[in-house]
Tab-separated table of C-alpha atoms in Angstrom:
chain	number	residue	atom	x	y	z
A	703	MET	CA	-21.362	-29.502	7.181
A	704	THR	CA	-23.941	-27.681	9.312
A	705	VAL	CA	-23.289	-24.117	10.411
A	706	ALA	CA	-25.589	-22.498	12.969
A	707	VAL	CA	-25.722	-18.709	13.272
A	708	THR	CA	-27.312	-16.482	15.941
A	709	ARG	CA	-27.149	-12.729	16.390
A	710	LEU	CA	-27.016	-11.458	19.974
A	711	PRO	CA	-28.916	-8.316	21.077
A	712	ASN	CA	-25.674	-6.289	21.160
A	713	GLY	CA	-24.974	-7.167	17.514
A	714	ILE	CA	-22.351	-9.907	17.949
A	715	THR	CA	-22.836	-12.695	15.424
A	716	VAL	CA	-22.192	-16.151	16.887
A	717	ALA	CA	-21.527	-19.045	14.500
A	718	THR	CA	-20.646	-22.688	15.086
A	719	ASP	CA	-19.676	-25.521	12.760
A	720	SER	CA	-19.985	-28.897	14.457
A	721	MET	CA	-17.492	-31.657	13.558
A	722	GLU	CA	-18.364	-34.935	15.282
A	723	SER	CA	-15.142	-36.736	14.385
A	724	VAL	CA	-12.730	-34.404	16.250
A	725	GLU	CA	-11.876	-33.830	19.902
A	726	SER	CA	-10.754	-30.225	19.589
A	727	VAL	CA	-12.316	-26.798	19.072
A	728	SER	CA	-11.028	-23.824	17.130
A	729	LEU	CA	-12.647	-20.553	18.129
A	730	GLY	CA	-12.044	-16.876	17.775
A	731	ALA	CA	-13.244	-13.339	17.290
A	732	TRP	CA	-13.076	-11.712	13.875
A	733	VAL	CA	-13.364	-7.928	14.024
A	734	ASP	CA	-14.526	-6.060	10.931
A	735	VAL	CA	-11.765	-3.445	10.988
A	736	GLY	CA	-8.226	-3.352	9.637
A	737	THR	CA	-5.564	-1.250	7.967
A	738	ARG	CA	-7.897	0.359	5.441
A	739	HIS	CA	-9.870	1.903	8.319
A	740	GLU	CA	-6.850	3.775	9.705
A	741	ALA	CA	-6.157	7.467	9.302
A	742	PRO	CA	-2.747	8.081	7.666
A	743	GLU	CA	-1.233	9.549	10.812
A	744	VAL	CA	-1.923	6.322	12.772
A	745	ASN	CA	-1.075	3.760	10.078
A	746	GLY	CA	-0.137	0.573	11.911
A	747	VAL	CA	-2.386	1.131	14.931
A	748	ALA	CA	-4.612	-1.889	14.128
A	749	HIS	CA	-1.570	-4.168	14.058
A	750	LEU	CA	0.000	-2.695	17.211
A	751	LEU	CA	-3.343	-3.058	18.993
A	752	GLU	CA	-3.468	-6.717	17.998
A	753	HIS	CA	-0.042	-7.182	19.608
A	754	MET	CA	-0.937	-5.262	22.757
A	755	ALA	CA	-4.130	-7.238	23.393
A	756	PHE	CA	-1.912	-10.127	24.516
A	757	LYS	CA	0.199	-7.978	26.844
A	758	GLY	CA	-2.002	-7.995	29.894
A	759	THR	CA	-5.576	-7.478	31.038
A	760	GLU	CA	-7.197	-6.434	34.297
A	761	ARG	CA	-7.267	-10.131	35.267
A	762	ARG	CA	-4.171	-11.596	33.604
A	763	SER	CA	-0.570	-10.585	32.987
A	764	ALA	CA	1.041	-11.210	29.617
A	765	TYR	CA	2.679	-14.298	31.115
A	766	ASP	CA	-0.624	-15.550	32.529
A	767	ILE	CA	-2.261	-15.364	29.092
A	768	ALA	CA	0.484	-17.467	27.521
A	769	ALA	CA	0.818	-19.878	30.448
A	770	GLU	CA	-2.897	-20.608	30.857
A	771	ILE	CA	-3.490	-21.537	27.228
A	772	GLU	CA	-0.319	-23.614	27.007
A	773	ALA	CA	-1.073	-25.356	30.316
A	774	VAL	CA	-3.929	-27.147	28.520
A	775	GLY	CA	-1.892	-27.791	25.373
A	776	GLY	CA	-3.687	-25.139	23.355
A	777	HIS	CA	-2.426	-22.231	21.313
A	778	LEU	CA	-3.512	-18.632	20.898
A	779	ASN	CA	-2.713	-16.257	18.047
A	780	ALA	CA	-3.919	-13.268	16.049
A	781	TYR	CA	-3.434	-11.440	12.776
A	782	THR	CA	-4.247	-8.103	11.179
A	783	SER	CA	-5.219	-7.702	7.533
A	784	ARG	CA	-6.304	-4.748	5.456
A	785	GLU	CA	-9.988	-5.379	6.185
A	786	ASN	CA	-10.192	-7.248	9.508
A	787	THR	CA	-8.410	-8.381	12.648
A	788	ALA	CA	-8.662	-11.847	14.193
A	789	TYR	CA	-7.942	-13.327	17.621
A	790	TYR	CA	-8.213	-17.102	17.731
A	791	ALA	CA	-7.372	-20.210	19.724
A	792	LYS	CA	-7.393	-23.991	19.395
A	793	VAL	CA	-7.876	-26.270	22.392
A	794	LEU	CA	-9.306	-29.622	23.354
A	795	ALA	CA	-13.094	-29.476	23.559
A	796	GLU	CA	-13.035	-29.729	27.362
A	797	ASP	CA	-11.033	-26.471	27.512
A	798	MET	CA	-13.307	-24.408	25.281
A	799	ALA	CA	-14.557	-22.282	28.172
A	800	LEU	CA	-11.004	-21.306	29.122
A	801	ALA	CA	-10.092	-20.361	25.539
A	802	LEU	CA	-13.208	-18.223	25.130
A	803	ASP	CA	-12.596	-16.563	28.498
A	804	ILE	CA	-9.062	-15.601	27.438
A	805	VAL	CA	-10.216	-14.273	24.060
A	806	SER	CA	-12.975	-12.219	25.685
A	807	ASP	CA	-10.589	-10.993	28.368
A	808	ILE	CA	-8.007	-9.631	25.929
A	809	LEU	CA	-10.743	-7.920	23.914
A	810	ARG	CA	-12.725	-6.476	26.819
A	811	ARG	CA	-10.154	-5.685	29.497
A	812	PRO	CA	-6.715	-4.920	27.997
A	813	THR	CA	-4.680	-2.584	30.172
A	814	PHE	CA	-2.237	-1.279	27.529
A	815	ASP	CA	0.409	-1.023	30.237
A	816	GLU	CA	2.930	1.684	29.376
A	817	GLU	CA	5.982	-0.497	30.010
A	818	GLU	CA	4.513	-3.359	27.970
A	819	LEU	CA	3.715	-0.888	25.201
A	820	ARG	CA	7.290	0.365	25.172
A	821	ARG	CA	8.590	-3.187	24.783
A	822	GLU	CA	5.995	-4.242	22.216
A	823	ARG	CA	6.619	-1.130	20.139
A	824	THR	CA	10.215	-2.311	19.857
A	825	VAL	CA	9.038	-5.801	18.863
A	826	VAL	CA	6.877	-4.358	16.066
A	827	LEU	CA	9.749	-2.159	14.897
A	828	GLN	CA	11.854	-5.329	14.678
A	829	GLU	CA	9.063	-6.933	12.646
A	830	ILE	CA	9.029	-3.954	10.274
A	831	GLY	CA	12.807	-4.184	9.946
A	832	GLN	CA	12.661	-7.906	9.251
A	833	ALA	CA	10.073	-7.367	6.526
A	834	ALA	CA	12.232	-4.655	4.947
A	835	ASP	CA	15.165	-7.104	4.902
A	836	THR	CA	13.045	-9.735	3.117
A	837	PRO	CA	12.714	-8.624	-0.510
A	838	ASP	CA	10.094	-11.176	-1.528
A	839	ASP	CA	7.994	-9.840	1.365
A	840	CYS	CA	8.416	-6.048	1.191
A	841	ILE	CA	7.941	-6.016	-2.597
A	842	PHE	CA	4.260	-6.724	-1.972
A	843	ASP	CA	3.910	-3.578	0.146
A	844	TYR	CA	5.588	-1.530	-2.575
A	845	PHE	CA	3.250	-3.079	-5.141
A	846	GLN	CA	0.190	-2.354	-2.999
A	847	ALA	CA	1.222	1.278	-2.524
A	848	ALA	CA	1.728	1.749	-6.264
A	849	ALA	CA	-1.615	0.132	-7.087
A	850	PHE	CA	-3.594	2.151	-4.508
A	851	PRO	CA	-1.643	5.415	-4.189
A	852	ASP	CA	-2.348	7.896	-1.392
A	853	GLN	CA	-5.086	5.855	0.268
A	854	ALA	CA	-5.442	3.535	3.238
A	855	LEU	CA	-5.675	0.392	1.101
A	856	GLY	CA	-2.192	1.124	-0.223
A	857	ARG	CA	-0.526	1.583	3.161
A	858	PRO	CA	1.365	-1.250	4.924
A	859	VAL	CA	-0.365	-3.359	7.563
A	860	LEU	CA	2.642	-3.052	9.880
A	861	GLY	CA	2.773	0.721	9.514
A	862	THR	CA	6.054	2.610	9.340
A	863	GLY	CA	8.735	2.935	11.975
A	864	GLU	CA	8.210	6.672	12.262
A	865	ILE	CA	4.500	6.315	13.008
A	866	VAL	CA	4.743	3.258	15.254
A	867	ARG	CA	7.282	5.029	17.471
A	868	ARG	CA	4.728	7.706	18.346
A	869	LEU	CA	1.600	5.536	18.777
A	870	ASP	CA	0.674	5.852	22.451
A	871	ARG	CA	-1.716	4.282	24.924
A	872	ALA	CA	-4.427	6.887	24.370
A	873	THR	CA	-4.385	6.259	20.613
A	874	LEU	CA	-4.765	2.498	21.103
A	875	LYS	CA	-7.643	2.915	23.563
A	876	SER	CA	-9.398	5.398	21.322
A	877	TYR	CA	-9.074	3.189	18.238
A	878	MET	CA	-10.362	0.135	20.101
A	879	GLY	CA	-13.241	2.061	21.621
A	880	ARG	CA	-14.376	3.362	18.219
A	881	HIS	CA	-14.049	0.143	16.238
A	882	TYR	CA	-14.380	-2.892	18.542
A	883	GLY	CA	-17.974	-3.787	19.402
A	884	GLY	CA	-20.924	-6.060	18.772
A	885	GLU	CA	-21.827	-4.810	15.300
A	886	THR	CA	-18.249	-5.294	14.115
A	887	MET	CA	-17.587	-8.754	15.546
A	888	VAL	CA	-18.155	-12.411	14.644
A	889	LEU	CA	-17.485	-15.066	17.301
A	890	ALA	CA	-17.009	-18.392	15.529
A	891	ALA	CA	-16.183	-21.923	16.638
A	892	ALA	CA	-15.638	-25.165	14.739
A	893	GLY	CA	-14.972	-28.671	15.961
A	894	LYS	CA	-16.493	-30.508	18.897
A	895	VAL	CA	-18.971	-27.783	19.804
A	896	GLU	CA	-22.691	-27.465	20.436
A	897	HIS	CA	-24.219	-24.242	19.209
A	898	GLU	CA	-26.500	-23.501	22.157
A	899	ARG	CA	-23.748	-24.104	24.690
A	900	PHE	CA	-21.271	-21.905	22.834
A	901	LEU	CA	-23.958	-19.250	22.375
A	902	ASP	CA	-24.610	-19.165	26.124
A	903	MET	CA	-20.892	-18.911	26.848
A	904	VAL	CA	-20.441	-16.009	24.406
A	905	GLY	CA	-23.497	-14.270	25.830
A	906	THR	CA	-21.995	-14.431	29.302
A	907	ALA	CA	-18.435	-13.570	28.273
A	908	PHE	CA	-19.537	-10.527	26.231
A	909	GLU	CA	-22.454	-9.377	28.371
A	910	GLY	CA	-22.654	-5.600	28.259
A	911	TYR	CA	-20.263	-5.358	25.317
A	912	PRO	CA	-21.095	-2.157	23.393
A	913	ALA	CA	-22.674	-2.404	19.949
A	914	VAL	CA	-20.355	0.033	18.049
A	915	SER	CA	-21.289	0.653	14.417
A	916	LYS	CA	-19.164	-0.693	11.588
A	917	ALA	CA	-16.271	1.496	10.512
A	918	GLN	CA	-16.472	3.375	7.241
A	919	SER	CA	-13.581	3.336	4.798
A	920	GLU	CA	-12.754	5.268	1.671
A	921	PRO	CA	-13.552	3.375	-1.550
A	922	ALA	CA	-10.845	1.337	-3.218
A	923	LEU	CA	-9.553	3.466	-6.097
A	924	TYR	CA	-7.071	1.520	-8.192
A	925	GLY	CA	-4.514	3.811	-9.746
A	926	GLY	CA	-1.703	1.697	-11.120
A	927	GLY	CA	1.849	2.891	-11.358
A	928	GLU	CA	5.451	1.889	-10.867
A	929	TYR	CA	7.858	1.362	-7.980
A	930	ARG	CA	11.554	0.789	-8.689
A	931	GLU	CA	14.335	0.363	-6.142
A	932	THR	CA	17.901	-0.610	-6.856
A	933	ARG	CA	19.235	-2.808	-4.067
A	934	ASP	CA	22.319	-5.031	-3.810
A	935	LEU	CA	20.597	-8.413	-4.113
A	936	GLU	CA	21.237	-11.658	-5.958
A	937	GLN	CA	17.814	-11.553	-7.634
A	938	VAL	CA	15.412	-9.105	-9.189
A	939	HIS	CA	12.036	-9.323	-7.440
A	940	LEU	CA	9.163	-8.371	-9.724
A	941	LEU	CA	5.429	-7.870	-9.314
A	942	LEU	CA	3.234	-7.112	-12.300
A	943	GLY	CA	-0.442	-6.520	-11.553
A	944	PHE	CA	-3.787	-5.139	-12.600
A	945	ASP	CA	-7.102	-3.864	-11.307
A	946	SER	CA	-9.263	-6.864	-10.424
A	947	VAL	CA	-12.554	-7.796	-8.727
A	948	GLY	CA	-14.003	-7.677	-5.218
A	949	TYR	CA	-15.648	-10.493	-3.276
A	950	LEU	CA	-19.119	-9.418	-4.306
A	951	GLU	CA	-18.539	-9.197	-8.061
A	952	PRO	CA	-19.772	-11.930	-10.436
A	953	ASP	CA	-16.221	-12.596	-11.683
A	954	TYR	CA	-14.810	-13.337	-8.210
A	955	TYR	CA	-14.718	-17.083	-8.913
A	956	THR	CA	-13.514	-16.433	-12.455
A	957	ALA	CA	-10.496	-14.647	-10.961
A	958	MET	CA	-9.786	-17.650	-8.724
A	959	VAL	CA	-9.853	-20.116	-11.616
A	960	TYR	CA	-7.864	-17.809	-13.895
A	961	SER	CA	-5.139	-17.267	-11.290
A	962	THR	CA	-4.825	-21.014	-10.744
A	963	LEU	CA	-4.470	-21.932	-14.411
A	964	LEU	CA	-2.146	-19.015	-15.185
A	965	GLY	CA	0.269	-19.395	-12.289
A	966	GLY	CA	-1.176	-21.519	-9.513
A	967	GLY	CA	0.740	-24.779	-9.786
A	968	MET	CA	3.438	-26.767	-11.536
A	969	SER	CA	1.186	-27.409	-14.540
A	970	SER	CA	0.192	-23.761	-14.859
A	971	ARG	CA	1.052	-21.739	-17.944
A	972	LEU	CA	3.598	-19.490	-16.290
A	973	PHE	CA	5.396	-22.248	-14.407
A	974	GLN	CA	5.671	-24.388	-17.511
A	975	GLU	CA	6.668	-21.644	-19.941
A	976	VAL	CA	8.866	-19.493	-17.717
A	977	ARG	CA	10.536	-22.001	-15.431
A	978	GLU	CA	10.329	-25.430	-17.040
A	979	LYS	CA	10.852	-24.507	-20.701
A	980	ARG	CA	13.092	-21.437	-20.351
A	981	GLY	CA	14.658	-21.740	-16.888
A	982	LEU	CA	14.262	-18.025	-16.229
A	983	VAL	CA	13.143	-18.214	-12.592
A	984	TYR	CA	13.110	-20.344	-9.504
A	985	SER	CA	9.801	-18.910	-8.285
A	986	ILE	CA	6.852	-17.571	-10.265
A	987	TYR	CA	3.159	-17.530	-9.407
A	988	SER	CA	-0.006	-15.503	-9.821
A	989	PHE	CA	-2.541	-14.424	-7.212
A	990	ALA	CA	-5.958	-12.810	-6.975
A	991	SER	CA	-6.487	-10.588	-3.910
A	992	SER	CA	-10.031	-9.386	-3.327
A	993	TYR	CA	-11.560	-6.753	-1.080
A	994	ARG	CA	-15.192	-5.829	-0.635
A	995	ASP	CA	-15.087	-3.163	-3.315
A	996	GLY	CA	-12.181	-4.075	-5.541
A	997	GLY	CA	-9.149	-6.237	-5.904
A	998	LEU	CA	-5.732	-6.882	-7.381
A	999	PHE	CA	-4.491	-9.531	-9.759
A	1000	GLY	CA	-0.748	-10.020	-9.701
A	1001	ILE	CA	2.185	-12.088	-10.906
A	1002	TYR	CA	5.300	-12.430	-8.759
A	1003	ALA	CA	8.666	-13.628	-10.063
A	1004	GLY	CA	12.176	-13.779	-8.701
A	1005	THR	CA	14.770	-13.841	-11.466
A	1006	GLY	CA	18.383	-13.081	-12.281
A	1007	GLU	CA	19.657	-9.725	-13.489
A	1008	ALA	CA	20.384	-11.130	-16.960
A	1009	GLU	CA	17.171	-13.134	-17.257
A	1010	VAL	CA	14.798	-10.263	-16.492
A	1011	GLU	CA	15.051	-8.922	-20.044
A	1012	GLU	CA	13.479	-12.101	-21.398
A	1013	LEU	CA	11.117	-12.682	-18.487
A	1014	LEU	CA	8.782	-9.693	-18.788
A	1015	PRO	CA	8.081	-10.129	-22.516
A	1016	VAL	CA	7.295	-13.820	-21.971
A	1017	VAL	CA	4.907	-13.039	-19.115
A	1018	CYS	CA	3.165	-10.358	-21.176
A	1019	ASP	CA	2.868	-12.782	-24.091
A	1020	GLU	CA	1.248	-15.452	-21.909
A	1021	LEU	CA	-1.219	-12.915	-20.536
A	1022	GLY	CA	-2.171	-11.915	-24.059
A	1023	LYS	CA	-2.678	-15.516	-25.139
A	1024	THR	CA	-5.199	-16.157	-22.354
A	1025	ALA	CA	-7.388	-13.334	-23.641
A	1026	VAL	CA	-7.704	-15.210	-26.935
A	1027	ALA	CA	-8.083	-18.902	-26.074
A	1028	ILE	CA	-7.869	-21.251	-23.086
A	1029	ASP	CA	-7.946	-25.038	-23.353
A	1030	GLU	CA	-10.647	-26.993	-21.560
A	1031	ASP	CA	-8.142	-29.388	-19.985
A	1032	GLU	CA	-6.311	-26.581	-18.164
A	1033	ILE	CA	-9.644	-25.187	-16.969
A	1034	GLN	CA	-10.538	-28.596	-15.587
A	1035	ARG	CA	-7.195	-28.836	-13.781
A	1036	ALA	CA	-7.663	-25.393	-12.255
A	1037	ARG	CA	-11.195	-26.193	-11.110
A	1038	ALA	CA	-9.994	-29.462	-9.581
A	1039	GLN	CA	-7.189	-27.714	-7.676
A	1040	ILE	CA	-9.574	-25.177	-6.178
A	1041	LYS	CA	-12.277	-27.703	-5.310
A	1042	SER	CA	-9.801	-30.094	-3.699
A	1043	GLY	CA	-8.395	-27.239	-1.620
A	1044	ILE	CA	-11.885	-26.355	-0.403
A	1045	LEU	CA	-12.797	-29.942	0.417
A	1046	MET	CA	-9.480	-30.696	2.116
A	1047	SER	CA	-9.888	-27.590	4.280
A	1048	LEU	CA	-13.049	-29.163	5.712
A	1049	GLU	CA	-10.783	-31.542	7.628
A	1050	SER	CA	-9.354	-28.624	9.649
A	1051	SER	CA	-11.387	-27.046	12.432
A	1052	GLY	CA	-9.233	-23.923	12.226
A	1053	ALA	CA	-9.863	-23.486	8.506
A	1054	ARG	CA	-13.599	-24.047	8.931
A	1055	CYS	CA	-13.811	-21.597	11.812
A	1056	GLU	CA	-12.018	-18.861	9.882
A	1057	GLN	CA	-13.929	-19.562	6.673
A	1058	THR	CA	-17.269	-19.226	8.462
A	1059	ALA	CA	-16.288	-15.960	10.156
A	1060	GLN	CA	-14.874	-14.402	6.992
A	1061	GLN	CA	-17.921	-15.330	4.921
A	1062	ILE	CA	-20.250	-13.785	7.475
A	1063	LEU	CA	-18.202	-10.576	7.485
A	1064	VAL	CA	-18.269	-10.361	3.691
A	1065	TYR	CA	-21.588	-11.913	2.659
A	1066	GLY	CA	-23.602	-11.697	5.856
A	1067	ARG	CA	-23.967	-15.478	5.979
A	1068	PRO	CA	-21.870	-18.661	5.662
A	1069	LEU	CA	-21.775	-20.158	2.180
A	1070	THR	CA	-22.407	-23.850	1.618
A	1071	VAL	CA	-19.808	-26.005	-0.095
A	1072	PRO	CA	-22.213	-27.048	-2.884
A	1073	GLU	CA	-22.983	-23.445	-3.835
A	1074	VAL	CA	-19.288	-22.529	-3.926
A	1075	VAL	CA	-18.457	-25.603	-6.024
A	1076	GLU	CA	-21.315	-24.762	-8.371
A	1077	LYS	CA	-19.901	-21.281	-8.943
A	1078	ILE	CA	-16.443	-22.714	-9.645
A	1079	GLU	CA	-17.862	-25.259	-12.090
A	1080	ALA	CA	-19.740	-22.474	-13.898
A	1081	VAL	CA	-16.498	-20.722	-14.874
A	1082	ASP	CA	-15.892	-21.511	-18.560
A	1083	ALA	CA	-13.432	-20.533	-21.280
A	1084	ALA	CA	-15.500	-17.554	-22.395
A	1085	ALA	CA	-15.577	-16.107	-18.877
A	1086	LEU	CA	-11.842	-16.632	-18.432
A	1087	CYS	CA	-10.914	-15.002	-21.741
A	1088	ARG	CA	-13.210	-12.104	-20.925
A	1089	PHE	CA	-11.576	-11.714	-17.517
A	1090	ALA	CA	-8.075	-11.813	-19.048
A	1091	ALA	CA	-9.088	-9.117	-21.526
A	1092	ARG	CA	-10.466	-7.030	-18.657
A	1093	LEU	CA	-7.121	-7.215	-16.869
A	1094	LEU	CA	-5.235	-6.110	-19.951
A	1095	GLU	CA	-7.538	-3.123	-20.385
A	1096	SER	CA	-6.567	-1.739	-16.969
A	1097	ALA	CA	-3.441	0.280	-16.305
A	1098	PRO	CA	-0.708	-2.091	-15.099
A	1099	THR	CA	1.211	-1.806	-11.845
A	1100	LEU	CA	4.882	-2.782	-11.814
A	1101	ALA	CA	7.106	-3.092	-8.746
A	1102	SER	CA	10.760	-4.119	-8.995
A	1103	LEU	CA	13.484	-4.488	-6.388
A	1104	GLY	CA	17.125	-5.529	-6.704
A	1105	PRO	CA	19.577	-5.157	-9.597
A	1106	ILE	CA	16.867	-3.634	-11.804
A	1107	GLY	CA	18.915	-1.928	-14.520
A	1108	ARG	CA	17.487	-4.196	-17.227
A	1109	VAL	CA	13.861	-4.061	-16.057
A	1110	GLU	CA	11.743	-2.401	-18.710
A	1111	PRO	CA	9.954	0.804	-17.671
A	1112	LEU	CA	6.239	0.617	-17.043
A	1113	GLU	CA	5.392	2.372	-20.320
A	1114	ARG	CA	7.117	-0.321	-22.382
A	1115	VAL	CA	5.468	-3.120	-20.413
A	1116	ALA	CA	2.086	-1.461	-20.881
A	1117	ALA	CA	2.711	-1.248	-24.652
A	1118	ARG	CA	3.396	-5.007	-24.759
A	1119	LEU	CA	0.006	-5.669	-23.173
A	1120	ARG	CA	-2.042	-3.638	-25.635
């Protein structure tokens, strides 16, 4: 795995990861701005902008964008997260120039046509409505808002219907002009690609692109708290979480290993104890979400109205046990799961392209596989118990949705964790 990186005079970072055994190329632009960089009155603008970039440029209509990429058998997509926005494509190597031209076109010359904006606003409102109708989806937004109250990091990526309805063309253009530029962008490609050729193509496609300084965001201030909503559902959807670590903290890899052994697979503690031994849930898992200056550790479960009374005490008990002792065999399993996931991802040009871009945005450089594996292998029982104890020392966050009459209040859950 050899990644080449060059920084252009306008600040754009260009990175390539050559894979000799494939005939395709994955490429894209990762922009260092997302939901946490939005003012509250325009929450959702980053996501709406991502949608509108595909709705026509000075050179292509919305149909042309879709038809040209599909005419060569490729695909084009995008996503918005709390910290960045990505626009990416996958094509055969011979069509790399076309894919890059389309990506540069939608980023440099979007028209934000008023009629297209009217239609796309409706599409996004439908997306918001669909998320609200999906309890195991919207519960995560409620959890995020409770964990990071009254700050951008706690607001939903999609925004709210009320705000999206009033986002106009001028707001989109202003947001893009302030936040999209050389200093905020990584252009990455992986697959059948030569660095110098791709570098020349990016230089031409983004010639004259403004530098634009990186956006500032308020610091992540974990608060913790509770969200409860009674809704006529078959299941109670629960999220229990804690203040965790950012990408740059020493315990970042500890959090990964801990999440995997606690609730990351069928052999994990929570799956075995809660589902296999007690039959309290169909779905239960843990996750570690990191940001540059903080993070969240959480446990999701979907359970029945009657079973929820037993579920929360069992989960709290398992959390407490991990702060005391963790067996070496479960640590080894967790390490193996993470390492295999990393190594298997090397077979995908899309995964390698995104991984390279994200690492450059966070660390300023791509990480090598050996150094990542070394950090995973260095996580031992002492580090994991220390991390578990750290979680339990923070104020918990609890979000519940559904027939929640038997869900313990946050204060009682917090007492169980002490």
